[in-house]
Amino acid sequence: MSDGDQEAHAERIAGLDRQIDAMKTSIAAVIVATAKQQQSADAIATATTALNEELQQLEGMRAEAAAWLAEVEDADRLARDLRTLADLTRDQLVDMKLEEQSEVLGLLDVKVFFEGPVPVRAGGRVCTVQSWYKSTGANVPAADLSDEQWALVSHLLPIGRRDRVRRSVDAIFAKARTGGSWRMLREEYGSASTTSKYFNEWVVQGVRAELDKALAKVERVPLPVLDLLPPMRIEGRVDPRVMLSGEVCVR
């Protein structure tokens, strides 16, 4: 996940926080207004039921988004450590004496467990979103759309319930940008079937091309080159001394 993606995701969490605060304020106002009318506790509960349900949905989305971002940040941190280790191996380990190599390798305690076969797309079907981008030669927006960027394209699209259409647009870009499946994107962006339906309709109607034209000045990234790997689990410990910059610490 790029830094831009992480920033956009953090902004999404901040936006959910603002919605949650606003919803709590609305619930409090309804409670006060109902109480002033000397209504019963049951009447207050009835008046706030829908608002409380929506609040729970927002809090659930916020919790899921925060957990997902934390996982991504942990994975990025591990990847950076592994890249540092790879650079060490490439640049320094080969020039060491055998006893020095042995000492450095002794600082590592890492195990990789392969837990399944290399994934294959169900039914061998090609990703229609990535295929569309490949056929047009276009790069993909680097992150979810900001409010200003959304304003450039919202008039081209149908009016959806709440932010359903906007999230579908962001999900389409995320699918092209990451190569992820609709199932993987559902947690962050919502209904995969709705998003897929929108995408197919917009391609046929020419809306898909209009969106890209309207967003011509938005920062973009190329389609990813997907290296399919089997599901794996990495466990272990890397002694901090092996990550020291400059000369490797050996005694």
PDB file of N, CA and C in Angstrom, residues 42-121:
ATOM      1  N   ASP A  42     -39.904   4.973  26.668  1.00  0.00           N
ATOM      2  CA  ASP A  42     -40.149   4.192  25.447  1.00  0.00           C
ATOM      3  C   ASP A  42     -40.218   5.106  24.231  1.00  0.00           C
ATOM      4  N   ALA A  43     -40.821   6.278  24.394  1.00  0.00           N
ATOM      5  CA  ALA A  43     -40.932   7.223  23.282  1.00  0.00           C
ATOM      6  C   ALA A  43     -39.556   7.746  22.882  1.00  0.00           C
ATOM      7  N   ILE A  44     -38.717   8.000  23.869  1.00  0.00           N
ATOM      8  CA  ILE A  44     -37.350   8.457  23.583  1.00  0.00           C
ATOM      9  C   ILE A  44     -36.578   7.377  22.832  1.00  0.00           C
ATOM     10  N   ALA A  45     -36.727   6.114  23.290  1.00  0.00           N
ATOM     11  CA  ALA A  45     -36.033   5.009  22.631  1.00  0.00           C
ATOM     12  C   ALA A  45     -36.489   4.862  21.185  1.00  0.00           C
ATOM     13  N   THR A  46     -37.824   5.002  20.977  1.00  0.00           N
ATOM     14  CA  THR A  46     -38.363   4.898  19.613  1.00  0.00           C
ATOM     15  C   THR A  46     -37.827   6.018  18.725  1.00  0.00           C
ATOM     16  N   ALA A  47     -37.744   7.219  19.272  1.00  0.00           N
ATOM     17  CA  ALA A  47     -37.301   8.376  18.491  1.00  0.00           C
ATOM     18  C   ALA A  47     -35.832   8.278  18.091  1.00  0.00           C
ATOM     19  N   THR A  48     -35.053   7.548  18.874  1.00  0.00           N
ATOM     20  CA  THR A  48     -33.614   7.492  18.602  1.00  0.00           C
ATOM     21  C   THR A  48     -33.167   6.154  18.011  1.00  0.00           C
ATOM     22  N   THR A  49     -34.099   5.238  17.783  1.00  0.00           N
ATOM     23  CA  THR A  49     -33.726   3.903  17.301  1.00  0.00           C
ATOM     24  C   THR A  49     -32.943   3.955  15.995  1.00  0.00           C
ATOM     25  N   ALA A  50     -33.508   4.643  15.011  1.00  0.00           N
ATOM     26  CA  ALA A  50     -32.855   4.699  13.700  1.00  0.00           C
ATOM     27  C   ALA A  50     -31.492   5.374  13.784  1.00  0.00           C
ATOM     28  N   LEU A  51     -31.400   6.440  14.577  1.00  0.00           N
ATOM     29  CA  LEU A  51     -30.126   7.148  14.717  1.00  0.00           C
ATOM     30  C   LEU A  51     -29.081   6.262  15.401  1.00  0.00           C
ATOM     31  N   ASN A  52     -29.508   5.520  16.415  1.00  0.00           N
ATOM     32  CA  ASN A  52     -28.574   4.633  17.109  1.00  0.00           C
ATOM     33  C   ASN A  52     -28.089   3.507  16.198  1.00  0.00           C
ATOM     34  N   GLU A  53     -28.986   2.996  15.362  1.00  0.00           N
ATOM     35  CA  GLU A  53     -28.579   1.947  14.423  1.00  0.00           C
ATOM     36  C   GLU A  53     -27.535   2.477  13.450  1.00  0.00           C
ATOM     37  N   GLU A  54     -27.764   3.697  12.957  1.00  0.00           N
ATOM     38  CA  GLU A  54     -26.794   4.290  12.037  1.00  0.00           C
ATOM     39  C   GLU A  54     -25.472   4.574  12.746  1.00  0.00           C
ATOM     40  N   LEU A  55     -25.554   4.996  14.010  1.00  0.00           N
ATOM     41  CA  LEU A  55     -24.332   5.232  14.787  1.00  0.00           C
ATOM     42  C   LEU A  55     -23.533   3.943  14.937  1.00  0.00           C
ATOM     43  N   GLN A  56     -24.225   2.839  15.223  1.00  0.00           N
ATOM     44  CA  GLN A  56     -23.541   1.553  15.360  1.00  0.00           C
ATOM     45  C   GLN A  56     -22.861   1.145  14.056  1.00  0.00           C
ATOM     46  N   GLN A  57     -23.524   1.406  12.926  1.00  0.00           N
ATOM     47  CA  GLN A  57     -22.926   1.085  11.630  1.00  0.00           C
ATOM     48  C   GLN A  57     -21.659   1.901  11.404  1.00  0.00           C
ATOM     49  N   LEU A  58     -21.728   3.196  11.708  1.00  0.00           N
ATOM     50  CA  LEU A  58     -20.562   4.057  11.542  1.00  0.00           C
ATOM     51  C   LEU A  58     -19.413   3.613  12.447  1.00  0.00           C
ATOM     52  N   GLU A  59     -19.729   3.279  13.696  1.00  0.00           N
ATOM     53  CA  GLU A  59     -18.689   2.841  14.626  1.00  0.00           C
ATOM     54  C   GLU A  59     -18.089   1.515  14.176  1.00  0.00           C
ATOM     55  N   GLY A  60     -18.924   0.637  13.616  1.00  0.00           N
ATOM     56  CA  GLY A  60     -18.400  -0.624  13.097  1.00  0.00           C
ATOM     57  C   GLY A  60     -17.470  -0.405  11.917  1.00  0.00           C
ATOM     58  N   MET A  61     -17.872   0.482  11.008  1.00  0.00           N
ATOM     59  CA  MET A  61     -17.014   0.801   9.852  1.00  0.00           C
ATOM     60  C   MET A  61     -15.701   1.413  10.303  1.00  0.00           C
ATOM     61  N   ARG A  62     -15.788   2.274  11.324  1.00  0.00           N
ATOM     62  CA  ARG A  62     -14.579   2.934  11.822  1.00  0.00           C
ATOM     63  C   ARG A  62     -13.626   1.919  12.449  1.00  0.00           C
ATOM     64  N   ALA A  63     -14.174   0.983  13.234  1.00  0.00           N
ATOM     65  CA  ALA A  63     -13.347  -0.037  13.877  1.00  0.00           C
ATOM     66  C   ALA A  63     -12.676  -0.933  12.841  1.00  0.00           C
ATOM     67  N   GLU A  64     -13.438  -1.329  11.809  1.00  0.00           N
ATOM     68  CA  GLU A  64     -12.878  -2.175  10.758  1.00  0.00           C
ATOM     69  C   GLU A  64     -11.785  -1.436   9.992  1.00  0.00           C
ATOM     70  N   ALA A  65     -12.034  -0.175   9.676  1.00  0.00           N
ATOM     71  CA  ALA A  65     -11.046   0.612   8.928  1.00  0.00           C
ATOM     72  C   ALA A  65      -9.766   0.802   9.728  1.00  0.00           C
ATOM     73  N   ALA A  66      -9.914   1.071  11.041  1.00  0.00           N
ATOM     74  CA  ALA A  66      -8.741   1.272  11.888  1.00  0.00           C
ATOM     75  C   ALA A  66      -7.937  -0.017  12.021  1.00  0.00           C
ATOM     76  N   ALA A  67      -8.628  -1.147  12.173  1.00  0.00           N
ATOM     77  CA  ALA A  67      -7.932  -2.432  12.295  1.00  0.00           C
ATOM     78  C   ALA A  67      -7.198  -2.760  10.998  1.00  0.00           C
ATOM     79  N   TRP A  68      -7.848  -2.482   9.866  1.00  0.00           N
ATOM     80  CA  TRP A  68      -7.229  -2.770   8.571  1.00  0.00           C
ATOM     81  C   TRP A  68      -5.991  -1.906   8.359  1.00  0.00           C
ATOM     82  N   LEU A  69      -6.079  -0.621   8.727  1.00  0.00           N
ATOM     83  CA  LEU A  69      -4.939   0.273   8.567  1.00  0.00           C
ATOM     84  C   LEU A  69      -3.778  -0.175   9.461  1.00  0.00           C
ATOM     85  N   ALA A  70      -4.090  -0.612  10.683  1.00  0.00           N
ATOM     86  CA  ALA A  70      -3.038  -1.078  11.592  1.00  0.00           C
ATOM     87  C   ALA A  70      -2.333  -2.300  11.012  1.00  0.00           C
ATOM     88  N   GLU A  71      -3.105  -3.200  10.396  1.00  0.00           N
ATOM     89  CA  GLU A  71      -2.505  -4.385   9.788  1.00  0.00           C
ATOM     90  C   GLU A  71      -1.593  -3.995   8.633  1.00  0.00           C
ATOM     91  N   VAL A  72      -2.045  -3.040   7.825  1.00  0.00           N
ATOM     92  CA  VAL A  72      -1.242  -2.594   6.691  1.00  0.00           C
ATOM     93  C   VAL A  72       0.061  -1.954   7.161  1.00  0.00           C
ATOM     94  N   GLU A  73      -0.036  -1.127   8.204  1.00  0.00           N
ATOM     95  CA  GLU A  73       1.156  -0.460   8.727  1.00  0.00           C
ATOM     96  C   GLU A  73       2.144  -1.481   9.287  1.00  0.00           C
ATOM     97  N   ASP A  74       1.637  -2.525   9.968  1.00  0.00           N
ATOM     98  CA  ASP A  74       2.512  -3.578  10.481  1.00  0.00           C
ATOM     99  C   ASP A  74       3.187  -4.322   9.330  1.00  0.00           C
ATOM    100  N   ALA A  75       2.408  -4.609   8.279  1.00  0.00           N
ATOM    101  CA  ALA A  75       2.971  -5.316   7.131  1.00  0.00           C
ATOM    102  C   ALA A  75       4.029  -4.468   6.437  1.00  0.00           C
ATOM    103  N   ASP A  76       3.775  -3.157   6.307  1.00  0.00           N
ATOM    104  CA  ASP A  76       4.755  -2.264   5.689  1.00  0.00           C
ATOM    105  C   ASP A  76       6.035  -2.198   6.510  1.00  0.00           C
ATOM    106  N   ARG A  77       5.867  -2.173   7.838  1.00  0.00           N
ATOM    107  CA  ARG A  77       7.043  -2.117   8.715  1.00  0.00           C
ATOM    108  C   ARG A  77       7.889  -3.383   8.549  1.00  0.00           C
ATOM    109  N   LEU A  78       7.235  -4.531   8.492  1.00  0.00           N
ATOM    110  CA  LEU A  78       7.959  -5.785   8.297  1.00  0.00           C
ATOM    111  C   LEU A  78       8.638  -5.808   6.936  1.00  0.00           C
ATOM    112  N   ALA A  79       7.937  -5.309   5.906  1.00  0.00           N
ATOM    113  CA  ALA A  79       8.519  -5.289   4.567  1.00  0.00           C
ATOM    114  C   ALA A  79       9.765  -4.413   4.515  1.00  0.00           C
ATOM    115  N   ARG A  80       9.722  -3.260   5.199  1.00  0.00           N
ATOM    116  CA  ARG A  80      10.900  -2.382   5.228  1.00  0.00           C
ATOM    117  C   ARG A  80      12.075  -3.074   5.919  1.00  0.00           C
ATOM    118  N   ASP A  81      11.791  -3.784   7.013  1.00  0.00           N
ATOM    119  CA  ASP A  81      12.858  -4.498   7.708  1.00  0.00           C
ATOM    120  C   ASP A  81      13.463  -5.587   6.824  1.00  0.00           C
ATOM    121  N   LEU A  82      12.581  -6.281   6.097  1.00  0.00           N
ATOM    122  CA  LEU A  82      13.082  -7.339   5.221  1.00  0.00           C
ATOM    123  C   LEU A  82      13.885  -6.772   4.063  1.00  0.00           C
ATOM    124  N   ARG A  83      13.478  -5.599   3.544  1.00  0.00           N
ATOM    125  CA  ARG A  83      14.256  -4.973   2.470  1.00  0.00           C
ATOM    126  C   ARG A  83      15.629  -4.554   2.985  1.00  0.00           C
ATOM    127  N   THR A  84      15.661  -4.009   4.215  1.00  0.00           N
ATOM    128  CA  THR A  84      16.951  -3.647   4.812  1.00  0.00           C
ATOM    129  C   THR A  84      17.835  -4.870   4.945  1.00  0.00           C
ATOM    130  N   LEU A  85      17.234  -5.973   5.370  1.00  0.00           N
ATOM    131  CA  LEU A  85      17.985  -7.209   5.515  1.00  0.00           C
ATOM    132  C   LEU A  85      18.492  -7.708   4.163  1.00  0.00           C
ATOM    133  N   ALA A  86      17.652  -7.582   3.131  1.00  0.00           N
ATOM    134  CA  ALA A  86      18.058  -8.010   1.798  1.00  0.00           C
ATOM    135  C   ALA A  86      19.221  -7.159   1.280  1.00  0.00           C
ATOM    136  N   ASP A  87      19.151  -5.851   1.533  1.00  0.00           N
ATOM    137  CA  ASP A  87      20.248  -4.969   1.126  1.00  0.00           C
ATOM    138  C   ASP A  87      21.542  -5.343   1.840  1.00  0.00           C
ATOM    139  N   LEU A  88      21.423  -5.669   3.122  1.00  0.00           N
ATOM    140  CA  LEU A  88      22.595  -6.088   3.888  1.00  0.00           C
ATOM    141  C   LEU A  88      23.215  -7.331   3.274  1.00  0.00           C
ATOM    142  N   THR A  89      22.368  -8.303   2.954  1.00  0.00           N
ATOM    143  CA  THR A  89      22.862  -9.548   2.376  1.00  0.00           C
ATOM    144  C   THR A  89      23.547  -9.303   1.040  1.00  0.00           C
ATOM    145  N   ARG A  90      22.925  -8.456   0.218  1.00  0.00           N
ATOM    146  CA  ARG A  90      23.466  -8.197  -1.111  1.00  0.00           C
ATOM    147  C   ARG A  90      24.770  -7.404  -1.059  1.00  0.00           C
ATOM    148  N   ASP A  91      24.826  -6.391  -0.184  1.00  0.00           N
ATOM    149  CA  ASP A  91      25.937  -5.446  -0.220  1.00  0.00           C
ATOM    150  C   ASP A  91      27.095  -5.801   0.708  1.00  0.00           C
ATOM    151  N   GLN A  92      26.813  -6.510   1.799  1.00  0.00           N
ATOM    152  CA  GLN A  92      27.855  -6.702   2.794  1.00  0.00           C
ATOM    153  C   GLN A  92      28.169  -8.151   3.124  1.00  0.00           C
ATOM    154  N   LEU A  93      27.155  -9.006   3.180  1.00  0.00           N
ATOM    155  CA  LEU A  93      27.373 -10.359   3.664  1.00  0.00           C
ATOM    156  C   LEU A  93      28.360 -11.130   2.796  1.00  0.00           C
ATOM    157  N   VAL A  94      28.290 -10.916   1.479  1.00  0.00           N
ATOM    158  CA  VAL A  94      29.157 -11.693   0.585  1.00  0.00           C
ATOM    159  C   VAL A  94      30.637 -11.358   0.761  1.00  0.00           C
ATOM    160  N   ASP A  95      30.933 -10.176   1.295  1.00  0.00           N
ATOM    161  CA  ASP A  95      32.324  -9.760   1.465  1.00  0.00           C
ATOM    162  C   ASP A  95      32.882 -10.124   2.841  1.00  0.00           C
ATOM    163  N   MET A  96      32.076 -10.712   3.694  1.00  0.00           N
ATOM    164  CA  MET A  96      32.543 -11.048   5.035  1.00  0.00           C
ATOM    165  C   MET A  96      33.282 -12.380   5.049  1.00  0.00           C
ATOM    166  N   LYS A  97      34.033 -12.545   6.075  1.00  0.00           N
ATOM    167  CA  LYS A  97      34.653 -13.835   6.316  1.00  0.00           C
ATOM    168  C   LYS A  97      33.570 -14.807   6.776  1.00  0.00           C
ATOM    169  N   LEU A  98      33.864 -16.102   6.655  1.00  0.00           N
ATOM    170  CA  LEU A  98      32.858 -17.105   6.988  1.00  0.00           C
ATOM    171  C   LEU A  98      32.384 -16.992   8.436  1.00  0.00           C
ATOM    172  N   GLU A  99      33.320 -16.722   9.372  1.00  0.00           N
ATOM    173  CA  GLU A  99      32.906 -16.628  10.763  1.00  0.00           C
ATOM    174  C   GLU A  99      32.035 -15.394  11.004  1.00  0.00           C
ATOM    175  N   GLU A 100      32.288 -14.307  10.236  1.00  0.00           N
ATOM    176  CA  GLU A 100      31.455 -13.109  10.364  1.00  0.00           C
ATOM    177  C   GLU A 100      30.064 -13.365   9.792  1.00  0.00           C
ATOM    178  N   GLN A 101      30.006 -14.055   8.651  1.00  0.00           N
ATOM    179  CA  GLN A 101      28.710 -14.416   8.080  1.00  0.00           C
ATOM    180  C   GLN A 101      27.897 -15.254   9.065  1.00  0.00           C
ATOM    181  N   SER A 102      28.577 -16.195   9.699  1.00  0.00           N
ATOM    182  CA  SER A 102      27.908 -17.071  10.652  1.00  0.00           C
ATOM    183  C   SER A 102      27.325 -16.277  11.809  1.00  0.00           C
ATOM    184  N   GLU A 103      28.060 -15.253  12.275  1.00  0.00           N
ATOM    185  CA  GLU A 103      27.577 -14.463  13.407  1.00  0.00           C
ATOM    186  C   GLU A 103      26.351 -13.642  13.024  1.00  0.00           C
ATOM    187  N   VAL A 104      26.380 -13.054  11.816  1.00  0.00           N
ATOM    188  CA  VAL A 104      25.229 -12.274  11.365  1.00  0.00           C
ATOM    189  C   VAL A 104      24.007 -13.172  11.199  1.00  0.00           C
ATOM    190  N   LEU A 105      24.190 -14.332  10.557  1.00  0.00           N
ATOM    191  CA  LEU A 105      23.061 -15.240  10.356  1.00  0.00           C
ATOM    192  C   LEU A 105      22.518 -15.748  11.687  1.00  0.00           C
ATOM    193  N   GLY A 106      23.400 -15.802  12.703  1.00  0.00           N
ATOM    194  CA  GLY A 106      22.959 -16.214  14.026  1.00  0.00           C
ATOM    195  C   GLY A 106      22.038 -15.211  14.695  1.00  0.00           C
ATOM    196  N   LEU A 107      22.025 -13.966  14.185  1.00  0.00           N
ATOM    197  CA  LEU A 107      21.140 -12.940  14.727  1.00  0.00           C
ATOM    198  C   LEU A 107      19.722 -13.053  14.176  1.00  0.00           C
ATOM    199  N   LEU A 108      19.535 -13.938  13.201  1.00  0.00           N
ATOM    200  CA  LEU A 108      18.232 -14.090  12.562  1.00  0.00           C
ATOM    201  C   LEU A 108      17.535 -15.339  13.078  1.00  0.00           C
ATOM    202  N   ASP A 109      16.245 -15.210  13.271  1.00  0.00           N
ATOM    203  CA  ASP A 109      15.435 -16.353  13.660  1.00  0.00           C
ATOM    204  C   ASP A 109      14.077 -16.182  12.993  1.00  0.00           C
ATOM    205  N   VAL A 110      14.041 -16.405  11.692  1.00  0.00           N
ATOM    206  CA  VAL A 110      12.845 -16.145  10.899  1.00  0.00           C
ATOM    207  C   VAL A 110      12.398 -17.426  10.210  1.00  0.00           C
ATOM    208  N   LYS A 111      11.109 -17.719  10.289  1.00  0.00           N
ATOM    209  CA  LYS A 111      10.545 -18.887   9.636  1.00  0.00           C
ATOM    210  C   LYS A 111       9.370 -18.455   8.764  1.00  0.00           C
ATOM    211  N   VAL A 112       9.271 -19.042   7.577  1.00  0.00           N
ATOM    212  CA  VAL A 112       8.172 -18.749   6.658  1.00  0.00           C
ATOM    213  C   VAL A 112       7.371 -20.031   6.457  1.00  0.00           C
ATOM    214  N   PHE A 113       6.055 -19.953   6.723  1.00  0.00           N
ATOM    215  CA  PHE A 113       5.172 -21.113   6.568  1.00  0.00           C
ATOM    216  C   PHE A 113       4.232 -20.860   5.389  1.00  0.00           C
ATOM    217  N   PHE A 114       4.296 -21.734   4.371  1.00  0.00           N
ATOM    218  CA  PHE A 114       3.373 -21.637   3.239  1.00  0.00           C
ATOM    219  C   PHE A 114       2.124 -22.432   3.591  1.00  0.00           C
ATOM    220  N   GLU A 115       0.973 -21.742   3.530  1.00  0.00           N
ATOM    221  CA  GLU A 115      -0.261 -22.327   4.047  1.00  0.00           C
ATOM    222  C   GLU A 115      -1.270 -22.681   2.967  1.00  0.00           C
ATOM    223  N   GLY A 116      -0.844 -22.666   1.724  1.00  0.00           N
ATOM    224  CA  GLY A 116      -1.764 -23.019   0.659  1.00  0.00           C
ATOM    225  C   GLY A 116      -1.118 -22.834  -0.701  1.00  0.00           C
ATOM    226  N   PRO A 117      -1.820 -23.192  -1.760  1.00  0.00           N
ATOM    227  CA  PRO A 117      -1.273 -23.061  -3.107  1.00  0.00           C
ATOM    228  C   PRO A 117      -1.305 -21.615  -3.598  1.00  0.00           C
ATOM    229  N   VAL A 118      -0.597 -21.347  -4.694  1.00  0.00           N
ATOM    230  CA  VAL A 118      -0.652 -20.030  -5.329  1.00  0.00           C
ATOM    231  C   VAL A 118      -2.091 -19.763  -5.768  1.00  0.00           C
ATOM    232  N   PRO A 119      -2.660 -18.616  -5.404  1.00  0.00           N
ATOM    233  CA  PRO A 119      -4.077 -18.367  -5.721  1.00  0.00           C
ATOM    234  C   PRO A 119      -4.316 -18.256  -7.218  1.00  0.00           C
ATOM    235  N   VAL A 120      -5.462 -18.763  -7.623  1.00  0.00           N
ATOM    236  CA  VAL A 120      -5.888 -18.680  -9.024  1.00  0.00           C
ATOM    237  C   VAL A 120      -7.251 -18.034  -9.050  1.00  0.00           C
ATOM    238  N   ARG A 121      -7.460 -17.075  -9.949  1.00  0.00           N
ATOM    239  CA  ARG A 121      -8.757 -16.402 -10.034  1.00  0.00           C
ATOM    240  C   ARG A 121      -9.849 -17.423 -10.328  1.00  0.00           C
TER     241      ARG A 121
END
